[in-house]
mmCIF file of C-alpha atoms in Angstrom:
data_model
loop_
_atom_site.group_PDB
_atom_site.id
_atom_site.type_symbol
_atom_site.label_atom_id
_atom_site.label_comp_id
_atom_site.label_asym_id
_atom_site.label_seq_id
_atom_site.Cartn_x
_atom_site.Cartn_y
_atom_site.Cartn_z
ATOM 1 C CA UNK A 1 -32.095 6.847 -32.289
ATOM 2 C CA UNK A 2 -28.883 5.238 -32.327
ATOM 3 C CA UNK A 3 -26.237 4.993 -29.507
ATOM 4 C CA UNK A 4 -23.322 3.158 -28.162
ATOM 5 C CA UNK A 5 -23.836 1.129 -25.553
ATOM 6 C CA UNK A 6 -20.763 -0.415 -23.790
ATOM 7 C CA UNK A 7 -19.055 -0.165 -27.088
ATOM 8 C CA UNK A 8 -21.983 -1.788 -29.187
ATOM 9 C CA UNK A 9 -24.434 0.055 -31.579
ATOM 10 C CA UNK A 10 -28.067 0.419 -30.092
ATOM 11 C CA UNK A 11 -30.970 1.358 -31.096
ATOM 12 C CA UNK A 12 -33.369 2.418 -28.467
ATOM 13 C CA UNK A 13 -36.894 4.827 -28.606
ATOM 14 C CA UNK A 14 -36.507 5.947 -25.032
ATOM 15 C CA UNK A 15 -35.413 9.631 -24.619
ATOM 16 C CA UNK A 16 -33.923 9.732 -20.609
ATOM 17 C CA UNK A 17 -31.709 7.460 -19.410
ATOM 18 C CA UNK A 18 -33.759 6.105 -16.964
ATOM 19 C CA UNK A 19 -36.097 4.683 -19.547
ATOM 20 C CA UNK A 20 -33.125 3.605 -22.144
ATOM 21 C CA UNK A 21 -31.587 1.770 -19.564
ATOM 22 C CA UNK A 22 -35.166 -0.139 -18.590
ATOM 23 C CA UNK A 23 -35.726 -0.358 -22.444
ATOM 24 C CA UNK A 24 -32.584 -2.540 -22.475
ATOM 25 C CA UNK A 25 -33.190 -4.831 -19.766
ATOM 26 C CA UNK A 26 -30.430 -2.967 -17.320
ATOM 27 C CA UNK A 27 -31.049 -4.056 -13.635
ATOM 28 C CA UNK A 28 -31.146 -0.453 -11.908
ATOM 29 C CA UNK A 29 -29.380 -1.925 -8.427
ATOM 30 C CA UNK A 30 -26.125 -3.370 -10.154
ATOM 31 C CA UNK A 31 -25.696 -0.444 -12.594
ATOM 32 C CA UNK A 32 -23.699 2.497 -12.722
ATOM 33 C CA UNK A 33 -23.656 4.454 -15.482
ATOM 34 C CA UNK A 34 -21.380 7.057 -17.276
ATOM 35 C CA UNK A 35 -22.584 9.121 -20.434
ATOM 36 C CA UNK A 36 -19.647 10.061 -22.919
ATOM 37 C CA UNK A 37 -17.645 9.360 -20.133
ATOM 38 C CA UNK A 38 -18.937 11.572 -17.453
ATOM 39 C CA UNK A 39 -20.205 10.004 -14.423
ATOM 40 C CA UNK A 40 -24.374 10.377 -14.083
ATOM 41 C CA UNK A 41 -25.188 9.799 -10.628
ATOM 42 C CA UNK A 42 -28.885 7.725 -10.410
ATOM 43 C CA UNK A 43 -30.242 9.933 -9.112
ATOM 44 C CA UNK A 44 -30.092 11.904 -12.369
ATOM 45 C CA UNK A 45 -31.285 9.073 -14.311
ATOM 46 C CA UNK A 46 -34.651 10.466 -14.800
ATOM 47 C CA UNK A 47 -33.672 13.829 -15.604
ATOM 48 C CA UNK A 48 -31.070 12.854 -17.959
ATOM 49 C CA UNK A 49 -32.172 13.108 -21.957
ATOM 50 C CA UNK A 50 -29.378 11.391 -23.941
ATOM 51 C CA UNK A 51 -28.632 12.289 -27.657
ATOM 52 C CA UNK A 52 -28.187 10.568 -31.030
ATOM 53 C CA UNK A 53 -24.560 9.390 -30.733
ATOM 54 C CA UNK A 54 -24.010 9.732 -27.324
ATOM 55 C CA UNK A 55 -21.838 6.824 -25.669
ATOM 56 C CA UNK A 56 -23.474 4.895 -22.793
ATOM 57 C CA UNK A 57 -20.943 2.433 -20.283
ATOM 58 C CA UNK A 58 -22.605 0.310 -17.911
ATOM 59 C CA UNK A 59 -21.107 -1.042 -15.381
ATOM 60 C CA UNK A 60 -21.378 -3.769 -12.871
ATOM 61 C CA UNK A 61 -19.647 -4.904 -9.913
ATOM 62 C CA UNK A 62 -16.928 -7.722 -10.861
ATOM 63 C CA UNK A 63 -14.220 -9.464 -9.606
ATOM 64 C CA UNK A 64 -10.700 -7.617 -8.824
ATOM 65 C CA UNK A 65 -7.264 -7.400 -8.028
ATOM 66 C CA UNK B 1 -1.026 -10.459 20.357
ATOM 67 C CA UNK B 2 -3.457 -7.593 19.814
ATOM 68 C CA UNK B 3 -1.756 -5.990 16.833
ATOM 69 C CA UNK B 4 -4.516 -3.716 15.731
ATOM 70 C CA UNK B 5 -4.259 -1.065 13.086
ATOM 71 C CA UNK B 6 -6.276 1.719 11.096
ATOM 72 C CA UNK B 7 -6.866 3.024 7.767
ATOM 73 C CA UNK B 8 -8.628 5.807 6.842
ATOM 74 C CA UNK B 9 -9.888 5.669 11.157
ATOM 75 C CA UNK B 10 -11.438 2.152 10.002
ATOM 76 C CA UNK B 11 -9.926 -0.004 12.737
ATOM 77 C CA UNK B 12 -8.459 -3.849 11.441
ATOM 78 C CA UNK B 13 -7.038 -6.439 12.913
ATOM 79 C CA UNK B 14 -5.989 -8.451 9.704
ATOM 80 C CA UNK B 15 -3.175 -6.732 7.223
ATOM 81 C CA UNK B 16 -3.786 -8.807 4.500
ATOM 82 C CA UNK B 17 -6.059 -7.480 1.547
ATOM 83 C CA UNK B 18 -7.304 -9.988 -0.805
ATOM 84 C CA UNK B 19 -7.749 -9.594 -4.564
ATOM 85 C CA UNK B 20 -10.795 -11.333 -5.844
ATOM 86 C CA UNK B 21 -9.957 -12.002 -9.257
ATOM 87 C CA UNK B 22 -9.107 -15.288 -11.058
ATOM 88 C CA UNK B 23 -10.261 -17.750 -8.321
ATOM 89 C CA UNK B 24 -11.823 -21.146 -10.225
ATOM 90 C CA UNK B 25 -15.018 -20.243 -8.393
ATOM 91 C CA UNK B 26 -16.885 -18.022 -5.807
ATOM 92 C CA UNK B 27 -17.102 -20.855 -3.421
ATOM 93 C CA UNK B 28 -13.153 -21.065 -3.772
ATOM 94 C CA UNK B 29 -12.784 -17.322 -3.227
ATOM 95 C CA UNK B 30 -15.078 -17.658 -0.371
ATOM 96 C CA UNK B 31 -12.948 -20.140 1.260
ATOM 97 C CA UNK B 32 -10.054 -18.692 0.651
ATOM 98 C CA UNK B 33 -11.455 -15.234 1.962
ATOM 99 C CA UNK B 34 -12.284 -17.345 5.500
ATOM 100 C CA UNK B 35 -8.841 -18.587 5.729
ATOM 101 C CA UNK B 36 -6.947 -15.963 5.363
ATOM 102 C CA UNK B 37 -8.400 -13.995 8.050
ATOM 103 C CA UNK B 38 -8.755 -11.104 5.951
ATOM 104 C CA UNK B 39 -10.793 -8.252 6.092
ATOM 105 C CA UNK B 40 -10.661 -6.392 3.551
ATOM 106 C CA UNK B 41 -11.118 -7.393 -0.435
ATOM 107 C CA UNK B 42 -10.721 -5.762 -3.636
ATOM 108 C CA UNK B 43 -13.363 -5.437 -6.242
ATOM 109 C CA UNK B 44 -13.673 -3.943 -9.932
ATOM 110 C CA UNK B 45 -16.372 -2.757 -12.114
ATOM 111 C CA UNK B 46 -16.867 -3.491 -15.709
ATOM 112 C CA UNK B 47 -19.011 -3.531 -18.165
ATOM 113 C CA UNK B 48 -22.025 -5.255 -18.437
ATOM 114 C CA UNK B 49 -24.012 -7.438 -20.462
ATOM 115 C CA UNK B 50 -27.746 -7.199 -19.076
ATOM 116 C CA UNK B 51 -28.203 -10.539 -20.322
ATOM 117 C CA UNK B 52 -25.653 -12.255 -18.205
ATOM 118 C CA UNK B 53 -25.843 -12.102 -13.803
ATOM 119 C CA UNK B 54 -22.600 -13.076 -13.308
ATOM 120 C CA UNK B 55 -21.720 -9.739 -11.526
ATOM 121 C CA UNK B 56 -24.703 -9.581 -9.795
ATOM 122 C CA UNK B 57 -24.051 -13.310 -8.146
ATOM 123 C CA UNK B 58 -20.541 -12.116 -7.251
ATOM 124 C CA UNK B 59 -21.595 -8.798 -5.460
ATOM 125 C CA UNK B 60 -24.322 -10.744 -3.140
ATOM 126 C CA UNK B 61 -21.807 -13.639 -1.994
ATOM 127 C CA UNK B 62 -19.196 -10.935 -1.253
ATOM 128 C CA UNK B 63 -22.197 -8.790 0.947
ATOM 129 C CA UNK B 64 -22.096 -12.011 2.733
ATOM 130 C CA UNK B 65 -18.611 -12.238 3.922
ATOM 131 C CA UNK B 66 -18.695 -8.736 6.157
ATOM 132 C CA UNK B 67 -15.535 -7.553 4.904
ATOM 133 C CA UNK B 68 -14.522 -3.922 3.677
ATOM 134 C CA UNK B 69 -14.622 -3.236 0.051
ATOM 135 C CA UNK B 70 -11.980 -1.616 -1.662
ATOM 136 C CA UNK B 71 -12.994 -0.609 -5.531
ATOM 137 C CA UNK B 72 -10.100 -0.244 -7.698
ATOM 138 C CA UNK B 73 -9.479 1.578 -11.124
ATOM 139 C CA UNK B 74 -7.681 -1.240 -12.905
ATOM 140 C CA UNK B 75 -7.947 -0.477 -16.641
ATOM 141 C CA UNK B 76 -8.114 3.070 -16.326
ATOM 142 C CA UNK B 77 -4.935 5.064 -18.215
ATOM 143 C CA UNK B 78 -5.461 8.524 -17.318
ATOM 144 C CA UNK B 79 -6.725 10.893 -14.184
ATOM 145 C CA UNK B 80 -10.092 11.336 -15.646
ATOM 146 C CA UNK B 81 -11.172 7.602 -16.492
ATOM 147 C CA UNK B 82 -9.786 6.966 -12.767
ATOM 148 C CA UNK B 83 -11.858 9.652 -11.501
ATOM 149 C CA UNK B 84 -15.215 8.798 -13.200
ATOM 150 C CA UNK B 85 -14.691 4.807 -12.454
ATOM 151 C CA UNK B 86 -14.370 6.144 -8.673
ATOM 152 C CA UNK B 87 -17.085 8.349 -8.479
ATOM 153 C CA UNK B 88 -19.158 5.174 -10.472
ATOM 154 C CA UNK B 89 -17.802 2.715 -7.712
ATOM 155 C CA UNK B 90 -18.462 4.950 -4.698
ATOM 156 C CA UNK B 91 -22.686 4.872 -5.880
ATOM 157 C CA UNK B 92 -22.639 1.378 -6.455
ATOM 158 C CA UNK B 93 -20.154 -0.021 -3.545
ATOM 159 C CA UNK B 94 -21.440 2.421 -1.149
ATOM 160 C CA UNK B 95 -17.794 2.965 -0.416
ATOM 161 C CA UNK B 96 -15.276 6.503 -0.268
ATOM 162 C CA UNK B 97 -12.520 4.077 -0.342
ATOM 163 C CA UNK B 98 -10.576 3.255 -3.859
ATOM 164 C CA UNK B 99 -7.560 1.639 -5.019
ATOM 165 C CA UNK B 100 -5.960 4.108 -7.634
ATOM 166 C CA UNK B 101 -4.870 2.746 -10.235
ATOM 167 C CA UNK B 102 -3.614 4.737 -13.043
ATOM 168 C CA UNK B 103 -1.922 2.087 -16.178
ATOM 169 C CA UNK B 104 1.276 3.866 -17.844
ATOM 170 C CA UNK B 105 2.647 0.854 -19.640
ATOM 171 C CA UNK B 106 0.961 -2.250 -20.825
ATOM 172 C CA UNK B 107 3.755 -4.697 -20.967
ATOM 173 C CA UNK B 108 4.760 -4.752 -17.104
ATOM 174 C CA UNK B 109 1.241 -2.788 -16.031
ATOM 175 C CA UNK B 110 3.481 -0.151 -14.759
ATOM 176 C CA UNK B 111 1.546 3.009 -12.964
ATOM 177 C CA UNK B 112 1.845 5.593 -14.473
ATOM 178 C CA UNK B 113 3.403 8.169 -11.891
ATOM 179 C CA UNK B 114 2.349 11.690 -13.361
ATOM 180 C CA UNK B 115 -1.483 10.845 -13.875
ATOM 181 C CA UNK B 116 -1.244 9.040 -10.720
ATOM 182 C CA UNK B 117 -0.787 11.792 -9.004
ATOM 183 C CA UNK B 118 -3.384 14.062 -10.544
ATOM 184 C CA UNK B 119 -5.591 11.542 -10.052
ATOM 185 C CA UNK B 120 -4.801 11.547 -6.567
ATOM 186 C CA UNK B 121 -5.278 14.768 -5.774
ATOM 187 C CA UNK B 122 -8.649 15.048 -8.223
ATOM 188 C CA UNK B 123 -9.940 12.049 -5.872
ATOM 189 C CA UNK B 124 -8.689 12.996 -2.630
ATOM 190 C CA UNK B 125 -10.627 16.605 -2.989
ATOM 191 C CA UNK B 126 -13.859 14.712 -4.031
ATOM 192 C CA UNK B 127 -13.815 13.267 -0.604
ATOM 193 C CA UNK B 128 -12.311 9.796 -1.692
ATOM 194 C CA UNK B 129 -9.808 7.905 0.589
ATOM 195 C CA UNK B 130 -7.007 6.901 -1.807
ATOM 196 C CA UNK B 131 -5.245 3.779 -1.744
ATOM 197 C CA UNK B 132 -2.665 4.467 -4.175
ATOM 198 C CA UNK B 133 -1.029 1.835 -6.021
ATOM 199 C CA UNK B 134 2.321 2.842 -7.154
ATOM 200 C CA UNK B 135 6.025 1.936 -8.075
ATOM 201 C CA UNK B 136 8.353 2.049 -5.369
ATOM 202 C CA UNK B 137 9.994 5.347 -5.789
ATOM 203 C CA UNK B 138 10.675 7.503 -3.312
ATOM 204 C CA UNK B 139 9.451 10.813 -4.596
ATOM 205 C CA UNK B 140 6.383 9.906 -6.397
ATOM 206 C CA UNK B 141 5.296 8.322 -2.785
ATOM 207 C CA UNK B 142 6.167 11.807 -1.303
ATOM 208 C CA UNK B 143 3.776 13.490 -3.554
ATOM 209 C CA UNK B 144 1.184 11.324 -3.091
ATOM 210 C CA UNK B 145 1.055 11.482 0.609
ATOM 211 C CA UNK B 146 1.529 15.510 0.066
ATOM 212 C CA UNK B 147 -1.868 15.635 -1.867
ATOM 213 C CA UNK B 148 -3.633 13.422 0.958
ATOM 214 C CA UNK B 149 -3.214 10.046 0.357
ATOM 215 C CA UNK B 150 -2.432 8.026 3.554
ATOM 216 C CA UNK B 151 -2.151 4.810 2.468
ATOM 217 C CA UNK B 152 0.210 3.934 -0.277
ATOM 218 C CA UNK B 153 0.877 0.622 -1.914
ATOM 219 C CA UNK B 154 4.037 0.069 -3.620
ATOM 220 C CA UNK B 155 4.614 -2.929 -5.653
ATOM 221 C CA UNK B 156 7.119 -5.391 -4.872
ATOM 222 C CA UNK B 157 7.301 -6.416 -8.317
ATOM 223 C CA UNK B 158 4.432 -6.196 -11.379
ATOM 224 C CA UNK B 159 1.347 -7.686 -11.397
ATOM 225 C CA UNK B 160 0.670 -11.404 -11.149
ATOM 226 C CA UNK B 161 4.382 -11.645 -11.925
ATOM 227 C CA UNK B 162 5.198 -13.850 -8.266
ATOM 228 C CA UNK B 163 8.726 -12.215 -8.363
ATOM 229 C CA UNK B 164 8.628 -11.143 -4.927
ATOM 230 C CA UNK B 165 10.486 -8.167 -3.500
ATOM 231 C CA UNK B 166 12.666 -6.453 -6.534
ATOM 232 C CA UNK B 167 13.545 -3.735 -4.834
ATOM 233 C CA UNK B 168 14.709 -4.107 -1.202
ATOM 234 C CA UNK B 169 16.588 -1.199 -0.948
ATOM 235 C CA UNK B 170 14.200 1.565 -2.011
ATOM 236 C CA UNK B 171 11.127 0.032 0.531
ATOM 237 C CA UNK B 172 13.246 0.014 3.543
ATOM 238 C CA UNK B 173 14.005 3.742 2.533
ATOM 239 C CA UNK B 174 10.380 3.969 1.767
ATOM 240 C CA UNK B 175 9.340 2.855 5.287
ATOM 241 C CA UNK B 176 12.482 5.572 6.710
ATOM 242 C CA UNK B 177 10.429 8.434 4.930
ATOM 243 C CA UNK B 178 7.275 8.109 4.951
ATOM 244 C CA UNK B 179 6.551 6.667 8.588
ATOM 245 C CA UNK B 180 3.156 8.456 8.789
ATOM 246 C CA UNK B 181 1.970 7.036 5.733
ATOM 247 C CA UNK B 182 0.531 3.272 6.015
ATOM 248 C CA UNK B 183 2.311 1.260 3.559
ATOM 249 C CA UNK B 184 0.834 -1.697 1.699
ATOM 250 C CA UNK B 185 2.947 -3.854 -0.483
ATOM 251 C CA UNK B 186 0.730 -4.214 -3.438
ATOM 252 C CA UNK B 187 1.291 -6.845 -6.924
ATOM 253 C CA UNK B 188 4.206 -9.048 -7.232
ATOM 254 C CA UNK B 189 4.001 -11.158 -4.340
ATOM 255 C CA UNK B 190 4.004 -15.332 -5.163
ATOM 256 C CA UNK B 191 5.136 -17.233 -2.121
ATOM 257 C CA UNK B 192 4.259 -16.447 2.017
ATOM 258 C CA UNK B 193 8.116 -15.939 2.226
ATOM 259 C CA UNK B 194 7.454 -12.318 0.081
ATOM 260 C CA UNK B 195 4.699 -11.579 2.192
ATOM 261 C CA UNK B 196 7.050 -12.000 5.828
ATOM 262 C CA UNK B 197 9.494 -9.715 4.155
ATOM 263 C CA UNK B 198 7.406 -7.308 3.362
ATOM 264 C CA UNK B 199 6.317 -7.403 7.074
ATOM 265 C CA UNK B 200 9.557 -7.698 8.592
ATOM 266 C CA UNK B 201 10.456 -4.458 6.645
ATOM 267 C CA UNK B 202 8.038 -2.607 9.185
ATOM 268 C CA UNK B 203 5.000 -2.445 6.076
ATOM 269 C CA UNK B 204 1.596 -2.256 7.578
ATOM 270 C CA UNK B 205 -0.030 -4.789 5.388
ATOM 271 C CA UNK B 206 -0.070 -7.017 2.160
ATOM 272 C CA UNK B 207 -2.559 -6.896 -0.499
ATOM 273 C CA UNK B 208 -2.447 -9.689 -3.084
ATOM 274 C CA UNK B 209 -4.255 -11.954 -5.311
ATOM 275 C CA UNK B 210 -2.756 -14.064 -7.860
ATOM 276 C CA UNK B 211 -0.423 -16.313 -5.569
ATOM 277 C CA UNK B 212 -3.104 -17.045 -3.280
ATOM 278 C CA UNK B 213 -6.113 -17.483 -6.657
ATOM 279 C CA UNK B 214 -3.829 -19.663 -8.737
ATOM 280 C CA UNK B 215 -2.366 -21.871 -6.194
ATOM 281 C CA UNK B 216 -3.303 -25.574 -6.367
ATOM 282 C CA UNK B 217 -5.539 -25.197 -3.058
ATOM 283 C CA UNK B 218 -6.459 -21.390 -2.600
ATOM 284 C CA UNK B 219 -7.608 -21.907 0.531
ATOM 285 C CA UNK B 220 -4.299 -23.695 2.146
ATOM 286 C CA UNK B 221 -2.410 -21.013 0.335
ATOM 287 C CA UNK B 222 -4.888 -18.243 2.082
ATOM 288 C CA UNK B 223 -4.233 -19.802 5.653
ATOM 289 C CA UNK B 224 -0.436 -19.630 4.738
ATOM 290 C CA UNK B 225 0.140 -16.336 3.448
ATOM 291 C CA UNK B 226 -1.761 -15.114 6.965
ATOM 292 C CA UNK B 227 0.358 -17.113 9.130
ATOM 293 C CA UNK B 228 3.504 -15.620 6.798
ATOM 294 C CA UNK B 229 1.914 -11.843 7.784
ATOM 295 C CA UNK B 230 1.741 -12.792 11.025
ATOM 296 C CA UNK B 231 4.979 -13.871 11.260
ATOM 297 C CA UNK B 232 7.081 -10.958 9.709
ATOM 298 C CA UNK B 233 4.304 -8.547 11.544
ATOM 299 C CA UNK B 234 5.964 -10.398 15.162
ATOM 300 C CA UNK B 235 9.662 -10.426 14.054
ATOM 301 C CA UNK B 236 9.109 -6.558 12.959
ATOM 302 C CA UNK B 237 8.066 -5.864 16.470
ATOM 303 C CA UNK B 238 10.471 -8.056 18.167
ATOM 304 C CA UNK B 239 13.168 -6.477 16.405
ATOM 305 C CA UNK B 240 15.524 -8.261 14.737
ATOM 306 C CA UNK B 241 19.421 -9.038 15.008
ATOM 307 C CA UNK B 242 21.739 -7.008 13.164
ATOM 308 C CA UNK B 243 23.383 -8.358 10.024
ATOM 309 C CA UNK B 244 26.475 -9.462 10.795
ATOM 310 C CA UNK B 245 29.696 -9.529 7.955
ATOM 311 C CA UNK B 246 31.502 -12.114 10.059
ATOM 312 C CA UNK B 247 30.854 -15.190 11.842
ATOM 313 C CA UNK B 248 29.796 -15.350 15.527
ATOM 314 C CA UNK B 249 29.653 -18.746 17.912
ATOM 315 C CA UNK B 250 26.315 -18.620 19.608
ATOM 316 C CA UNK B 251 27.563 -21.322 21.916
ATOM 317 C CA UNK B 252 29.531 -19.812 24.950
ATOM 318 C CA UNK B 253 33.529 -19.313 23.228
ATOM 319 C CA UNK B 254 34.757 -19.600 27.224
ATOM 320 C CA UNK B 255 35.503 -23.247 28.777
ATOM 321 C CA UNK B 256 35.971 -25.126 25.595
ATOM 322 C CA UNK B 257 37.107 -28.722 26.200
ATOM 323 C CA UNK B 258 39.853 -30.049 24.284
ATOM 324 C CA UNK B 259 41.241 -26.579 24.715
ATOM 325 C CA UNK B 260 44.677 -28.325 25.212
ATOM 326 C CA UNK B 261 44.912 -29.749 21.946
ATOM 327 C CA UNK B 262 44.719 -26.703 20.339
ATOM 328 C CA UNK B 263 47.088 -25.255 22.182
ATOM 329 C CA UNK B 264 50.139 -28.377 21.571
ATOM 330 C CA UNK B 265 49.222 -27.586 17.591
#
């Protein structure tokens, strides 16, 4: 299915987030997650189906002022 | 002098913050972290290409260092997208503590006062400890320590700008009004001399990050701008002179030789 993933078009055969985010090389232990801008906490990552369209941001720790 | 202070019931002994953006390397940021005595450092999260570790090589030198971490929400432009970057930074930085930060104009990153209140209050009932970053106005300070924020940093002047202290006037009255409330000068500061005012002013602390990042040696600049909060931190507690409009002789005015002369003219 297709899906936006930190603002680029994807195209991933995993259904839960868990498995999308393994699918696309995602390092579980620097990545927080939000799902059409709704915080999923990882500990809902396996639970978590995500839907044709939906809108994935990844996040990592950075640098900041 | 044992000068030591809490936020949030996390003791310190430092009251500079350090920004960790725009330093020419993690070994420069390191350094400059070391010199400046600080404990306590700002971080952001963004997003991420799986393909590139530069976030992940950041994260595990800052572990290193022992300091606090203090997430902000730099980027974010309304209550929600501060409130879903903070719950996102609490899981990863292990962390109740964030830096609000709520954008309401572009041009001079201005904070936007009415989201960054809701915010506030969203994020202070979720069990966060807000450090709000604000402008320096009175009343939008009062309502964010009324919904439970008890630290507030007010700019001294915008972001990365090095401008200093714009507004003298309205911190003083600042640190009159709100003397429960720890206040943090936050953005605008460039040279150690901002950073002593600040501090002689009676502020609790200093965060910044550009003047100290961009200078020609971060790390001299680091040791200076703690030397500067030391310095204004002292004089604060000292208690200073009052201004005077006219001239005063601080040599004794009694005995003065050539006293005669004076008098023939």
């Amino acid at each position: 299915m297709q899906i936006n993933v930190n603002g680029q078009e994807q195209t991933v055969e995993s259904i839960t987030l868990r498995a999308i985010l393994e699918e696309l090389g995602y390092d579980e232990d620097d990545s927080v997650v939000a799902v059409n801008s709704e915080f999923v906490p990882k500990v809902q990552w396996n639970d978590r189906n995500i839907h044709p369209n939906d809108t994935l941001d990844v996040l990592a720790p950075m640098v900041g002022g | 002098m044992d000068d030591k202070w809490s936020v949030y019931d996390t003791k310190l002994t430092s009251r500079l913050f350090l920004g960790t953006a725009r330093y020419p390397s993690l070994a420069v940021l390191q350094a400059a972290i070391k010199k400046s005595g600080t404990e306590v450092v700002t971080t952001s999260l963004r997003r991420q290409n799986p393909s590139q570790k530069g976030g992940k090589s950041f994260w595990n030198k800052l572990q290193q260092l022992d300091c606090w971490v203090l997430p902000n929400t730099a980027g974010c432009h309304t209550a929600n997208e501060a409130t879903t970057l903070a719950q996102m930074s609490r899981e990863i930085f292990q962390t109740d503590w964030i830096k609000l930060e709520v954008t309401g104009d572009e041009y001079n990153l201005q904070p936007d006062p009415f989201e960054l209140v809701v915010a506030a209050d969203q994020l202070v009932k979720l069990g966060f400890k807000v450090f709000a970053y604000t402008t320096e106005d009175l009343v939008l300070c009062s309502r964010l320590r009324d919904v439970g924020c008890e630290v507030i940093m007010p700019w001294g002047a915008p972001i990365g700008t090095g401008k200093g202290i714009l507004n003298q006037y309205a911190l003083e009255t600042l640190r009159n009004r709100l003397p429960e409330v720890s206040l943090v000068l936050d953005a605008g500061v460039g040279q150690p001399s901002h950073v002593a005012q600040a501090m002689e002013l009676g502020f609790d602390g200093v965060l910044l990050n550009t003047a100290i990042a961009t200078a020609d040696d971060p790390a001299q600049m680091a040791e200076a701008m703690k030397y500067a909060t030391l310095a204004g931190r002292t004089a604060y507690l000292a208690g200073p002179m009052a201004e005077s409009g006219t001239a005063n002789p601080s040599t004794p005015n009694v005995d003065l030789p050539f006293w005669q002369n004076r008098q023939q003219n």
